[in-house]
Coordinates of C-alpha atoms in Angstrom, one line a residue:
X1 CA -7.5 -3.5 -12.7
X2 CA -5.5 -1.7 -10.2
X3 CA -3.0 -5.4 -9.3
X4 CA -2.4 -5.7 -12.5
X5 CA -0.5 -2.4 -12.8
X6 CA 1.1 -2.3 -9.3
X7 CA 2.5 -6.0 -10.7
X8 CA 3.7 -3.6 -13.8
X9 CA 4.8 -1.0 -12.3
X10 CA 7.3 -3.2 -9.7
X11 CA 8.8 -5.3 -12.5
X12 CA 9.6 -2.1 -14.4
X13 CA 11.8 -0.5 -11.6
X14 CA 13.2 -4.6 -11.2
X15 CA 12.5 -7.7 -12.9
X16 CA 11.9 -9.9 -10.0
X17 CA 10.6 -13.4 -9.7
X18 CA 6.9 -14.2 -7.7
X19 CA 8.5 -14.7 -4.2
X20 CA 10.4 -11.8 -4.0
X21 CA 7.4 -9.2 -5.9
X22 CA 5.2 -10.8 -2.3
X23 CA 8.4 -9.6 -0.5
X24 CA 8.3 -6.0 -1.6
X25 CA 4.8 -5.6 -2.0
X26 CA 5.2 -6.4 1.3
X27 CA 7.3 -3.8 2.6
X28 CA 6.6 -0.9 -0.4
X29 CA 4.1 -1.3 -2.6
X30 CA 1.3 -2.8 0.4
X31 CA 1.2 0.0 1.9
X32 CA -1.1 1.1 -0.1
X33 CA -1.6 -1.7 -2.5
X34 CA -1.8 -5.0 -0.3
X35 CA -1.8 -8.8 -2.1
X36 CA -1.5 -11.9 -1.4
X37 CA 1.2 -14.5 -2.7
X38 CA -2.0 -16.1 -4.4
X39 CA -2.8 -13.3 -6.2
X40 CA 0.2 -12.0 -7.6
X41 CA 0.6 -15.6 -9.1
X42 CA -2.2 -15.5 -11.0
X43 CA -1.5 -12.4 -11.8
X44 CA 1.6 -13.0 -13.5
X45 CA 0.2 -15.9 -15.0
X46 CA -2.5 -13.2 -17.0
X47 CA -0.4 -10.8 -17.3
X48 CA 2.4 -13.3 -19.4
X49 CA -1.2 -14.7 -21.3
X50 CA -1.6 -11.6 -22.2
X51 CA 2.0 -10.2 -23.5
X52 CA 2.7 -7.5 -20.8
X53 CA 5.5 -9.5 -19.2
X54 CA 7.7 -12.6 -20.2
X55 CA 9.9 -15.1 -18.2
X56 CA 13.2 -14.4 -18.2
X57 CA 15.0 -16.7 -19.4
X58 CA 17.7 -18.8 -16.9
X59 CA 20.6 -18.8 -16.1
X60 CA 21.5 -22.1 -15.8
X61 CA 18.7 -24.9 -16.4
X62 CA 17.4 -25.8 -13.0
X63 CA 14.3 -27.9 -12.2
X64 CA 12.5 -25.9 -9.6
X65 CA 14.5 -22.8 -10.2
X66 CA 11.7 -19.6 -10.1
X67 CA 11.0 -18.0 -12.4
X68 CA 11.6 -14.1 -13.1
X69 CA 10.1 -11.4 -14.7
X70 CA 10.6 -8.9 -17.1
X71 CA 8.0 -5.8 -18.9
X72 CA 7.3 -6.3 -22.3
X73 CA 6.8 -3.6 -24.9
X74 CA 3.0 -3.5 -24.7
X75 CA 3.2 -3.9 -20.8
X76 CA 5.2 -0.6 -20.7
X77 CA 2.6 1.1 -23.2
X78 CA -0.5 -0.4 -20.8
X79 CA 1.1 0.6 -17.9
X80 CA 1.5 4.2 -19.7
X81 CA -2.2 4.0 -20.5
X82 CA -3.4 3.5 -17.4
X83 CA -0.9 5.9 -15.9
X84 CA -2.9 8.4 -18.2
X85 CA -6.2 7.7 -17.8
X86 CA -8.7 9.5 -15.7
X87 CA -10.2 7.4 -12.6
X88 CA -12.4 8.9 -10.5
X89 CA -12.1 9.0 -6.5
X90 CA -13.9 6.5 -4.6
X91 CA -15.5 6.3 -1.4
X92 CA -14.3 5.6 1.6
X93 CA -15.2 2.4 3.4
X94 CA -14.4 2.3 7.0
X95 CA -15.8 -0.1 9.2
X96 CA -14.8 1.9 12.3
X97 CA -16.7 5.2 11.6
X98 CA -19.6 2.8 10.9
X99 CA -19.4 1.5 14.2
X100 CA -19.5 5.2 15.6
X101 CA -22.7 5.4 13.8
X102 CA -24.0 2.4 15.2
X103 CA -23.2 3.5 18.6
X104 CA -25.1 6.5 17.9
X105 CA -28.1 4.5 18.3
X106 CA -27.0 1.1 20.4
X107 CA -24.3 2.8 22.9
X108 CA -20.7 3.4 23.0
X109 CA -19.5 -0.1 25.2
X110 CA -16.5 -1.5 24.5
X111 CA -15.9 1.6 22.0
X112 CA -13.4 2.9 23.9
X113 CA -10.7 0.5 24.2
X114 CA -10.9 -0.3 20.5
X115 CA -10.5 3.4 19.6
X116 CA -7.2 3.4 21.6
X117 CA -6.3 -0.3 19.7
X118 CA -6.3 2.0 16.9
X119 CA -4.7 4.7 17.7
X120 CA -1.6 2.8 19.2
X121 CA -1.8 1.0 15.2
X122 CA -1.7 4.3 13.5
X123 CA 1.1 5.9 15.6
X124 CA 3.2 3.0 15.1
X125 CA 3.1 3.2 11.0
X126 CA 3.3 7.1 11.5
X127 CA 6.9 6.3 13.0
X128 CA 7.3 3.8 10.4
X129 CA 6.7 6.2 7.9
X130 CA 8.6 8.5 9.3
X131 CA 11.9 6.5 9.6
X132 CA 11.4 5.5 6.0
X133 CA 11.4 9.0 4.8
X134 CA 14.7 9.5 7.4
X135 CA 16.1 6.7 5.7
X136 CA 15.1 6.9 1.9
X137 CA 14.7 9.8 1.3
X138 CA 17.2 12.8 2.1
X139 CA 16.7 16.2 0.9
X140 CA 19.6 16.0 -1.7
X141 CA 17.6 12.9 -3.1
X142 CA 15.3 14.7 -6.0
X143 CA 15.7 12.6 -9.2
X144 CA 11.7 13.0 -10.6
X145 CA 11.6 8.9 -9.9
X146 CA 12.6 9.7 -6.1
X147 CA 10.3 12.8 -5.9
X148 CA 7.2 10.7 -6.9
X149 CA 7.6 8.0 -4.5
X150 CA 8.2 10.4 -1.7
X151 CA 5.1 12.0 -3.1
X152 CA 3.6 8.5 -2.4
X153 CA 5.1 8.3 1.2
X154 CA 4.1 11.9 2.0
X155 CA -0.1 10.9 1.2
X156 CA 0.7 7.9 3.9
X157 CA 2.4 10.4 6.6
X158 CA -0.7 13.1 6.4
X159 CA -2.9 9.8 6.1
X160 CA -2.0 8.4 9.6
X161 CA -1.4 12.0 10.7
X162 CA -4.7 12.7 10.1
X163 CA -5.8 9.0 11.5
X164 CA -3.7 9.7 14.6
X165 CA -5.3 13.8 15.7
X166 CA -8.9 12.4 14.5
X167 CA -8.6 9.5 16.9
X168 CA -7.6 11.8 19.8
X169 CA -10.3 13.8 19.0
X170 CA -13.0 10.9 18.8
X171 CA -11.1 9.3 22.1
X172 CA -12.3 12.7 24.2
X173 CA -15.7 12.2 23.0
X174 CA -16.5 9.4 23.5
X175 CA -14.7 9.9 26.7
X176 CA -17.2 12.6 28.1
X177 CA -20.4 10.3 26.7
X178 CA -18.9 7.4 28.8
X179 CA -18.4 10.0 32.1
X180 CA -21.5 12.5 31.5
X181 CA -20.5 14.7 35.2

């Protein structure tokens, strides 16, 4: 049920068209909650049918003009209800961890190269998050909304820092196993 809430959040931040939402998901919310173009449009239709959002009136009637959406009071109330509700954490599922477990019984052939690839991907993501932090969160930017958005970014930075460190350890272990000298 989180995608509708992600869309409500994005629309409360700024009324947008479906295409604009897709782009915003690619640049911000998508770092921690991804959605395809089709999923976003499908959810927009459901949210509108439920009375949570509405299509903004067009400035000038035009055929093929993109629709922009805004959140209605019922949508804001639903988002507030969902935000306040308790939710248990979900178990982490990661195919790389499962592959390492499988390597314990079938061997590590080919695993080291993929661990290096994962390390490079996480290092790039960490650098991107750190750049966003430098650019978007100077020390004097401390309004409540900014502080919460920065907290979400810090989670991404901390997770990528964890993965880069852990992958370094994993590469050492796999390297030691491959070279038993």
